[in-house]
Structures are given as structure tokens and as C-alpha cells.
Amino acid sequence: MSESQKKFIAAEKAVQECEENITALSQAQSSLCFIQPAGNHRWLISSKEKPGIQIGVAVDEKTGVVTRLNWRQVFE
């Protein structure tokens, strides 16, 4: 159980890092996350680590401020 918790925390840290750097990462490939456009300045960020975590974010095009819209654990 403690090993699963460590992996879960690592996955959350990965998506958080991608979220904080989304404006630079959306142009390049990230080794931590999968980044998909969701339309209208919105992005889906998924961890590459298992367990999978996916977040939805919106980026204000004028200020560059990133807002987390939702969070979910991805099950296979």
C-alpha cells in the first residue's frame, strides 16, 4: 500500500509540474506527461506514470494564468 501511495504522489507531482509549465510544454514534448489540446485554450494533462492521473486546465491567453478545472484518476 505504501508503494502505491508513493507512485500516486509521484504521478501527481508530474502532472503538477506539467501544469505549471504548460505554456512551454504545449509546444514541446514532455517526458513526464501526455498533453492533449481540448479546445478553447483548454488542455488535458495525463501522467505517464501509473497510477494514471489526468487533469484539465484552462490557460488565459492574455495573462498566461493556468487554472485547474478538474482532476481524476485514470483506470485502465
Coordinates of N, CA and C in Angstrom, one line a residue:
M1 N 0.8 -1.2 0.0 CA 0.0 0.0 0.0 C 0.9 1.3 0.0
S2 N 2.0 1.3 0.8 CA 2.8 2.4 0.8 C 3.5 2.7 -0.5
E3 N 3.8 1.6 -1.2 CA 4.4 1.7 -2.6 C 3.4 2.3 -3.6
S4 N 2.2 1.9 -3.5 CA 1.1 2.5 -4.3 C 1.0 4.0 -4.0
Q5 N 1.0 4.4 -2.8 CA 0.9 5.8 -2.4 C 2.1 6.6 -2.9
K6 N 3.3 6.0 -2.9 CA 4.5 6.7 -3.4 C 4.3 7.0 -4.9
K7 N 3.8 6.0 -5.6 CA 3.6 6.1 -7.1 C 2.5 7.1 -7.4
F8 N 1.5 7.2 -6.6 CA 0.4 8.1 -6.8 C 0.9 9.5 -6.6
I9 N 1.7 9.7 -5.5 CA 2.3 11.1 -5.2 C 3.2 11.5 -6.4
A10 N 4.0 10.6 -6.9 CA 4.9 10.9 -8.0 C 4.1 11.3 -9.2
A11 N 3.0 10.6 -9.5 CA 2.2 10.9 -10.7 C 1.6 12.3 -10.5
E12 N 1.1 12.6 -9.3 CA 0.5 14.0 -9.1 C 1.6 15.0 -9.2
K13 N 2.8 14.8 -8.7 CA 3.9 15.8 -8.9 C 4.2 16.0 -10.4
A14 N 4.2 14.9 -11.2 CA 4.5 15.0 -12.6 C 3.4 15.9 -13.3
V15 N 2.1 15.7 -13.0 CA 1.1 16.5 -13.7 C 1.1 17.9 -13.2
Q16 N 1.5 18.1 -11.9 CA 1.6 19.4 -11.4 C 2.7 20.2 -12.1
E17 N 3.9 19.6 -12.3 CA 5.0 20.2 -13.0 C 4.6 20.6 -14.4
C18 N 3.9 19.7 -15.1 CA 3.5 19.9 -16.4 C 2.4 21.1 -16.5
E19 N 1.6 21.1 -15.5 CA 0.6 22.2 -15.3 C 1.3 23.5 -15.2
E20 N 2.3 23.6 -14.3 CA 3.0 24.9 -14.1 C 3.7 25.3 -15.3
N21 N 4.1 24.4 -16.2 CA 4.9 24.8 -17.3 C 4.2 24.5 -18.7
I22 N 2.8 24.6 -18.6 CA 2.0 24.2 -19.8 C 2.3 25.1 -21.0
T23 N 2.6 26.3 -20.8 CA 2.7 27.2 -22.0 C 4.0 26.8 -22.8
A24 N 5.0 26.4 -22.1 CA 6.3 25.9 -22.8 C 6.1 24.5 -23.2
L25 N 5.5 23.6 -22.4 CA 5.3 22.2 -22.8 C 4.4 22.0 -23.9
S26 N 3.4 22.8 -24.1 CA 2.4 22.6 -25.2 C 3.1 22.7 -26.5
Q27 N 4.2 23.3 -26.6 CA 5.0 23.4 -27.9 C 6.0 22.3 -28.0
A28 N 6.4 21.7 -26.9 CA 7.4 20.6 -27.0 C 6.9 19.3 -26.3
Q29 N 7.6 18.3 -26.5 CA 7.3 17.0 -25.9 C 7.8 17.0 -24.4
S30 N 6.9 16.5 -23.5 CA 7.3 16.4 -22.1 C 7.6 14.9 -21.8
S31 N 8.6 14.7 -21.0 CA 9.0 13.3 -20.7 C 8.1 12.9 -19.5
L32 N 7.4 13.8 -18.8 CA 6.6 13.5 -17.7 C 5.2 13.2 -17.9
C33 N 4.6 13.8 -19.0 CA 3.2 13.8 -19.2 C 2.8 13.7 -20.7
F34 N 1.6 13.3 -20.9 CA 0.9 13.4 -22.2 C 0.1 14.7 -22.1
I35 N 0.2 15.5 -23.1 CA -0.5 16.8 -23.2 C -1.4 16.8 -24.4
Q36 N -2.7 17.0 -24.3 CA -3.6 17.0 -25.4 C -4.4 18.2 -25.4
P37 N -4.6 18.9 -26.6 CA -5.5 20.0 -26.6 C -6.9 19.6 -26.5
A38 N -7.7 20.4 -25.7 CA -9.1 20.1 -25.5 C -10.0 21.2 -26.1
G39 N -9.4 22.1 -26.8 CA -10.1 23.2 -27.5 C -10.3 24.4 -26.6
N40 N -10.4 25.6 -27.2 CA -10.7 26.8 -26.5 C -9.8 27.1 -25.3
H41 N -8.4 27.0 -25.6 CA -7.4 27.2 -24.6 C -7.5 26.3 -23.4
R42 N -7.9 25.1 -23.6 CA -8.0 24.1 -22.6 C -7.1 22.9 -23.0
W43 N -6.6 22.3 -22.0 CA -5.6 21.2 -22.2 C -5.9 20.0 -21.2
L44 N -5.7 18.8 -21.7 CA -5.7 17.6 -20.8 C -4.3 17.2 -20.6
I45 N -3.9 17.0 -19.3 CA -2.6 16.6 -19.0 C -2.7 15.3 -18.2
S46 N -2.0 14.2 -18.7 CA -2.1 12.9 -18.1 C -0.7 12.5 -17.8
S47 N -0.5 11.9 -16.6 CA 0.8 11.4 -16.2 C 1.1 10.1 -17.0
K48 N 2.4 10.0 -17.3 CA 2.9 8.7 -17.9 C 3.1 7.6 -16.9
E49 N 3.3 8.0 -15.6 CA 3.4 7.0 -14.6 C 2.1 6.4 -14.2
K50 N 2.2 5.2 -13.7 CA 1.0 4.5 -13.2 C 1.0 4.6 -11.7
P51 N 0.0 4.9 -11.0 CA -1.4 5.0 -11.5 C -1.5 6.3 -12.3
G52 N -2.4 6.3 -13.2 CA -2.6 7.5 -14.1 C -3.4 8.6 -13.4
I53 N -3.0 9.8 -13.6 CA -3.8 10.9 -13.2 C -4.0 11.9 -14.4
Q54 N -5.1 12.4 -14.5 CA -5.4 13.3 -15.6 C -6.1 14.5 -15.1
I55 N -5.6 15.7 -15.5 CA -6.2 17.0 -15.1 C -6.6 17.8 -16.3
G56 N -7.6 18.6 -16.2 CA -8.0 19.5 -17.2 C -7.6 20.9 -16.7
V57 N -7.0 21.7 -17.6 CA -6.6 23.0 -17.3 C -7.1 24.0 -18.4
A58 N -7.3 25.2 -18.0 CA -7.6 26.3 -18.9 C -6.4 27.3 -18.8
V59 N -6.0 27.8 -19.9 CA -4.9 28.8 -19.9 C -5.5 30.1 -20.4
D60 N -5.4 31.2 -19.6 CA -5.8 32.5 -20.0 C -4.9 33.0 -21.1
E61 N -5.3 33.3 -22.3 CA -4.4 33.6 -23.4 C -3.8 35.0 -23.2
K62 N -4.4 35.9 -22.4 CA -3.8 37.2 -22.2 C -2.8 37.2 -21.1
T63 N -3.1 36.6 -20.0 CA -2.2 36.6 -18.8 C -1.3 35.4 -18.7
G64 N -1.7 34.3 -19.4 CA -0.9 33.1 -19.2 C -1.2 32.3 -17.9
V65 N -2.2 32.8 -17.2 CA -2.5 32.1 -15.9 C -3.2 30.8 -16.2
V66 N -2.8 29.7 -15.5 CA -3.3 28.4 -15.7 C -4.2 28.1 -14.5
T67 N -5.4 27.6 -14.9 CA -6.4 27.2 -13.9 C -6.8 25.8 -14.0
R68 N -6.6 25.0 -12.9 CA -7.0 23.6 -12.9 C -8.5 23.5 -12.9
L69 N -9.1 22.8 -13.8 CA -10.6 22.7 -13.9 C -11.1 21.4 -13.2
N70 N -10.3 20.3 -13.4 CA -10.8 19.1 -12.8 C -9.6 18.1 -12.6
W71 N -9.8 17.0 -12.0 CA -8.8 16.0 -11.7 C -9.5 14.7 -11.6
R72 N -8.8 13.7 -12.1 CA -9.4 12.3 -12.0 C -8.2 11.3 -12.1
Q73 N -8.5 10.2 -11.5 CA -7.6 9.0 -11.6 C -8.0 8.3 -12.8
V74 N -7.0 7.9 -13.7 CA -7.3 7.1 -14.9 C -7.1 5.6 -14.6
F75 N -8.2 4.9 -14.9 CA -8.1 3.5 -14.8 C -8.1 2.8 -16.1
E76 N -7.3 1.7 -16.2 CA -7.2 1.0 -17.5 C -8.1 -0.2 -17.5

